Short mmCIF file of C-alpha atoms and ligand atoms in Angstrom, two decimals:
data_model
loop_
_atom_site.label_atom_id
_atom_site.label_comp_id
_atom_site.label_asym_id
_atom_site.label_seq_id
_atom_site.Cartn_x
_atom_site.Cartn_y
_atom_site.Cartn_z
CA MET A 118 -13.47 -6.12 -5.21
CA LEU A 119 -13.46 -3.35 -2.71
CA LYS A 120 -16.22 -1.36 -1.89
CA VAL A 121 -15.60 1.82 0.61
CA GLU A 122 -19.16 3.32 1.81
CA ARG A 123 -18.87 7.08 3.92
CA LEU A 124 -16.02 6.06 6.17
CA SER A 125 -14.88 8.00 8.78
CA ALA A 126 -12.01 7.78 10.78
CA GLY A 127 -9.71 9.44 12.98
CA TYR A 128 -7.41 9.59 16.21
CA GLY A 129 -9.45 10.40 19.32
CA ARG A 130 -11.34 13.37 19.14
CA THR A 131 -9.69 14.89 15.90
CA GLN A 132 -12.01 12.96 12.52
CA VAL A 133 -10.08 12.69 9.66
CA LEU A 134 -11.79 11.06 7.32
CA ARG A 135 -15.40 12.30 6.54
CA ARG A 136 -17.48 10.22 5.13
CA LEU A 137 -15.21 9.06 2.11
CA SER A 138 -16.75 6.52 -0.48
CA PHE A 139 -15.33 5.00 -3.12
CA GLU A 140 -15.06 1.32 -5.05
CA LEU A 141 -12.25 -0.74 -6.61
CA ALA A 142 -13.00 -3.35 -9.55
CA ALA A 143 -11.16 -6.62 -9.45
CA GLU A 144 -7.61 -6.85 -10.15
CA GLU A 145 -7.70 -2.64 -10.52
CA VAL A 146 -4.87 -0.24 -9.58
CA LEU A 147 -5.77 3.01 -8.34
CA GLY A 148 -3.64 5.88 -6.99
CA ILE A 149 -4.77 8.39 -4.04
CA VAL A 150 -3.41 11.75 -3.82
CA GLY A 151 -2.92 14.81 -1.85
CA LEU A 152 -1.09 17.40 -0.20
CA ASN A 153 0.59 16.46 3.15
CA GLY A 154 -1.69 15.78 6.04
CA MET A 155 -4.80 15.43 3.90
CA GLY A 156 -5.61 11.48 5.14
CA LYS A 157 -4.29 9.33 2.85
CA THR A 158 -1.98 7.10 5.55
CA THR A 159 -5.15 7.27 8.05
CA LEU A 160 -7.14 6.27 4.70
CA LEU A 161 -5.09 3.21 4.26
CA LYS A 162 -4.40 2.36 7.93
CA THR A 163 -8.05 1.97 8.40
CA LEU A 164 -8.86 -0.07 5.27
CA MET A 165 -6.22 -2.78 6.67
CA GLY A 166 -7.69 -2.32 10.27
CA LEU A 167 -5.06 -0.78 12.05
CA LEU A 168 -7.18 2.21 12.61
CA SER A 169 -11.20 2.10 13.82
CA THR A 170 -13.93 2.81 11.55
CA GLU A 171 -15.83 5.23 13.53
CA GLY A 172 -18.77 4.74 10.59
CA GLY A 173 -19.51 3.29 7.41
CA ARG A 174 -18.57 -0.06 5.63
CA ILE A 175 -15.57 -1.68 4.08
CA GLU A 176 -16.45 -4.85 1.81
CA LEU A 177 -13.90 -6.88 -0.23
CA ASP A 178 -15.97 -9.18 -2.09
CA GLY A 179 -18.69 -8.68 -0.41
CA ILE A 180 -17.80 -9.49 3.25
CA ALA A 181 -17.94 -6.78 5.62
CA VAL A 182 -14.16 -6.00 7.32
CA GLU A 183 -14.81 -2.76 9.08
CA ARG A 184 -15.23 -4.76 12.09
CA SER A 185 -12.26 -7.28 11.27
CA PRO A 186 -8.55 -6.87 12.73
CA ALA A 187 -5.81 -6.52 10.58
CA HIS A 188 -4.36 -9.64 10.76
CA ARG A 189 -7.82 -11.02 9.39
CA ARG A 190 -7.94 -8.57 6.63
CA ALA A 191 -4.58 -9.96 6.25
CA ARG A 192 -5.38 -13.23 5.99
CA LEU A 193 -8.10 -12.41 3.61
CA GLY A 194 -5.26 -11.01 0.94
CA ILE A 195 -4.84 -7.47 1.94
CA GLY A 196 -1.10 -6.54 1.60
CA TYR A 197 0.30 -3.16 3.06
CA THR A 198 3.25 -1.17 2.95
CA PRO A 199 3.49 1.34 6.41
CA GLN A 200 4.51 5.18 5.27
CA GLY A 201 8.33 5.03 6.17
CA GLY A 202 7.79 1.36 7.33
CA GLN A 203 11.34 -0.51 8.86
CA GLY A 204 10.93 -3.93 9.22
CA PHE A 205 12.41 -5.36 12.00
CA PRO A 206 15.90 -3.32 11.57
CA ASP A 207 18.21 -6.09 13.75
CA LEU A 208 16.79 -9.01 11.15
CA THR A 209 18.62 -9.63 7.96
CA VAL A 210 16.55 -9.31 5.05
CA ARG A 211 16.04 -13.42 4.74
CA GLU A 212 14.83 -13.08 8.19
CA ASN A 213 12.23 -10.24 7.15
CA LEU A 214 11.14 -12.52 4.24
CA ALA A 215 10.81 -15.51 6.24
CA LEU A 216 8.72 -13.76 8.93
CA ALA A 217 6.72 -12.15 6.18
CA GLY A 218 6.09 -16.10 5.15
CA MET A 219 4.33 -16.75 8.64
CA THR A 220 1.50 -14.57 7.66
CA PRO A 221 -1.83 -16.66 8.23
CA THR A 222 -3.33 -16.23 4.54
CA LYS A 223 -5.76 -18.83 2.87
CA ALA A 224 -3.56 -17.73 -0.57
CA ARG A 225 -0.11 -19.28 -1.33
CA ILE A 226 2.96 -18.04 0.45
CA ARG A 227 5.70 -17.10 -2.24
CA PRO A 228 8.74 -18.82 -2.06
CA ILE A 229 11.83 -16.76 -1.55
CA SER A 230 13.49 -17.81 -5.67
CA GLU A 231 9.64 -16.70 -6.76
CA ILE A 232 10.19 -13.07 -4.19
CA LEU A 233 14.43 -12.91 -5.54
CA SER A 234 12.97 -13.19 -9.25
CA LEU A 235 10.50 -10.20 -8.11
CA PHE A 236 12.95 -8.32 -6.37
CA PRO A 237 16.31 -9.23 -7.91
CA ARG A 238 18.13 -6.30 -5.79
CA LEU A 239 17.71 -8.47 -3.03
CA GLU A 240 19.70 -11.21 -3.73
CA LYS A 241 22.59 -9.71 -2.37
CA LEU A 242 21.20 -8.11 0.32
CA LEU A 243 20.15 -11.55 2.33
CA ASP A 244 22.08 -11.81 5.06
CA ARG A 245 22.43 -7.73 5.63
CA ARG A 246 20.48 -6.42 8.14
CA SER A 247 17.48 -4.67 7.11
CA SER A 248 18.89 -1.55 9.27
CA ALA A 249 21.99 -1.55 7.33
CA LEU A 250 19.87 -0.99 3.92
CA SER A 251 19.54 2.43 1.89
CA GLY A 252 16.43 4.31 1.99
CA GLY A 253 15.68 2.39 -1.54
CA GLU A 254 16.77 -1.23 -0.62
CA ARG A 255 14.41 -0.64 2.43
CA GLN A 256 11.11 0.15 0.26
CA LEU A 257 12.43 -2.77 -1.77
CA LEU A 258 12.10 -5.11 1.67
CA ALA A 259 8.99 -3.68 2.92
CA LEU A 260 7.17 -4.45 -0.66
CA ALA A 261 9.03 -7.91 -1.04
CA ARG A 262 7.63 -8.43 2.41
CA ALA A 263 4.04 -7.38 1.62
CA VAL A 264 3.92 -9.72 -1.50
CA VAL A 265 5.19 -13.36 0.21
CA PRO A 266 1.84 -13.78 1.37
CA SER A 267 -0.05 -13.53 -2.89
CA PRO A 268 -2.20 -10.72 -1.20
CA ARG A 269 -5.03 -9.89 -3.73
CA LEU A 270 -4.71 -6.29 -2.61
CA LEU A 271 -2.20 -4.14 -2.49
CA LEU A 272 -2.05 -0.97 -0.08
CA LEU A 273 1.23 0.94 -0.71
CA ASP A 274 1.81 4.13 1.53
CA GLU A 275 4.35 6.50 0.04
CA LEU A 276 6.76 3.91 -1.04
CA THR A 277 8.83 6.54 -3.33
CA GLU A 278 9.23 8.54 -0.27
CA GLY A 279 12.86 10.29 -0.25
CA ILE A 280 13.96 8.27 -2.91
CA GLN A 281 16.36 8.84 -5.92
CA PRO A 282 13.86 8.43 -9.69
CA SER A 283 15.96 5.11 -10.48
CA VAL A 284 15.03 3.57 -7.63
CA THR A 285 11.76 4.92 -7.98
CA ASP A 286 11.64 3.29 -11.58
CA GLU A 287 12.88 0.11 -9.99
CA ILE A 288 10.30 -0.14 -7.95
CA ALA A 289 7.98 0.47 -10.43
CA GLU A 290 8.81 -2.09 -12.54
CA CYS A 291 8.79 -4.44 -9.53
CA LEU A 292 5.04 -3.52 -9.08
CA LEU A 293 4.58 -4.08 -13.01
CA SER A 294 6.26 -7.67 -12.54
CA ILE A 295 3.94 -8.49 -9.26
CA ARG A 296 0.95 -7.30 -12.07
CA ARG A 297 2.21 -9.36 -14.83
CA THR A 298 2.44 -12.54 -12.48
CA GLU A 299 -1.21 -12.25 -10.47
CA ASN A 300 -2.82 -9.56 -11.70
CA THR A 301 -2.77 -8.10 -8.39
CA ALA A 302 -5.17 -5.26 -6.85
CA MET A 303 -3.34 -2.15 -5.56
CA ILE A 304 -4.47 1.42 -3.82
CA ILE A 305 -1.20 3.41 -4.20
CA ALA A 306 -1.08 6.60 -2.22
CA ASP A 307 1.78 8.60 -2.97
CA GLN A 308 3.38 11.78 -3.60
CA ASP A 309 5.19 11.06 -6.82
CA LEU A 310 2.47 11.99 -9.33
CA SER A 311 4.45 10.51 -12.59
CA PHE A 312 4.95 7.71 -10.23
CA VAL A 313 1.29 7.50 -9.37
CA ALA A 314 0.64 7.93 -13.28
CA SER A 315 2.69 5.44 -14.02
CA LEU A 316 0.86 2.49 -12.49
CA ALA A 317 -2.89 3.77 -11.65
CA GLY A 318 -5.78 3.93 -14.15
CA ARG A 319 -6.90 7.07 -12.33
CA ALA A 320 -6.36 8.59 -9.35
CA LEU A 321 -8.31 10.15 -6.34
CA VAL A 322 -7.69 13.04 -4.76
CA VAL A 323 -8.11 13.47 -0.96
CA GLN A 324 -8.64 16.71 0.40
CA LYS A 325 -9.65 17.10 4.31
CA GLY A 326 -10.03 13.77 4.49
CA GLU A 327 -12.67 13.74 1.84
CA ILE A 328 -12.42 12.54 -1.60
CA VAL A 329 -12.93 15.77 -3.78
CA ALA A 330 -11.71 14.55 -7.88
CA GLN A 331 -10.88 11.94 -9.45
CA ARG A 332 -8.07 12.36 -11.95
CA SER A 333 -6.93 10.38 -15.19
CA PRO A 334 -3.18 9.56 -15.36
CA ASP A 335 -2.89 12.54 -18.06
CA GLU A 336 -4.29 15.29 -16.12
CA LEU A 337 -2.34 14.04 -12.69
CA LEU A 338 0.71 15.63 -14.70
CA GLY A 339 -0.96 18.62 -15.18
CA ASP A 340 -2.56 19.25 -11.87
CA ALA A 341 -0.48 22.64 -10.22
CA ALA A 342 -2.35 22.01 -7.22
CA LEU A 343 -1.08 18.70 -6.72
CA GLN A 344 2.37 19.60 -6.51
CA THR A 345 4.15 19.92 -3.96
N1 LIG R 974 -1.87 9.35 15.15
C1 LIG R 974 -2.28 10.18 15.15
N2 LIG R 974 -2.95 11.27 16.34
C2 LIG R 974 -3.28 12.31 15.87
N3 LIG R 974 -3.67 12.76 14.60
C3 LIG R 974 -3.24 12.29 13.89
C4 LIG R 974 -2.28 11.02 13.74
N4 LIG R 974 -1.40 10.37 12.43
C5 LIG R 974 -2.00 11.77 11.92
N5 LIG R 974 -2.51 12.35 12.12
C6 LIG R 974 -3.22 13.74 11.69
O1 LIG R 974 -4.03 13.30 10.75
C7 LIG R 974 -4.22 14.37 9.51
C8 LIG R 974 -4.10 13.60 8.48
O2 LIG R 974 -2.52 13.02 8.31
P1 LIG R 974 -2.53 11.73 7.28
O3 LIG R 974 -1.15 11.02 7.92
O4 LIG R 974 -3.44 10.78 6.63
O5 LIG R 974 -2.25 12.19 6.41
P2 LIG R 974 -1.24 11.92 4.66
O6 LIG R 974 -2.44 12.53 4.04
O7 LIG R 974 -0.49 10.51 4.87
O8 LIG R 974 -0.15 13.16 4.54
P3 LIG R 974 1.23 12.83 4.34
O9 LIG R 974 1.65 13.14 2.69
O10 LIG R 974 2.53 13.20 5.07
O11 LIG R 974 1.95 11.40 4.33
C9 LIG R 974 -3.22 15.35 9.77
O12 LIG R 974 -3.87 16.08 10.26
C10 LIG R 974 -2.51 14.40 10.99
O13 LIG R 974 -1.76 15.48 11.59
MG1 LIG R 975 0.84 9.36 5.00
#
């Protein structure tokens, strides 16, 4: 569903992504792994359209989107959770979810009841401001917001950063239940290799803005070079 060809991007004169190419099959879950500063976030931002492409192509189901702004890519069905994303800290969980429902999309807006069945822990937190959530709860809210407009492709950046293992497991469970309901394709950039291995069929290793290897879930867990 996604074809990335010789993609280059960066910040001003700093080039980060260097002619990077890969493909994502329909309904595939792909991991992106690599040490700090290697370009994972830059890749996801460029795919979402939050950072402009300096060269190469991004095709979503045959449509070139590398020049499209982020809101158009959202309408085409790409959802994104930014690394360390907060949502709107002064709004409640309920308000944050309602705003996510205003994303223009060709797909269905999931009603709050459906979101709560995917994320049961948010039910008791609906009237809490998002600034008063724990780190793990905030990540669950970020994920919930991203799935409200029923994306076909979810880009997930470091969902497990700074999160204790039991909450990481809960996030993985939520992702699996999203998969069971809609088979959403996902690109999961994460430092937690066991999290990636539990969800993705394969992972690409990014080093200095290039894809240098591909790993199966088993290989990921044994890869000493990727341990931080
Ligand atoms: N806004 C920015 N301006 C300039 N350089 C940046 C900016 N954001 C990131 N970089 C640089 O781009 C490179 C890639 O950063 P990126 O955030 O994509 O890495 P990452 O793989 O996501 O790292 P982490 O595992 O720490 O999240 C790094 O050298 C970083 O310093
Ligand atoms: Mg990052």
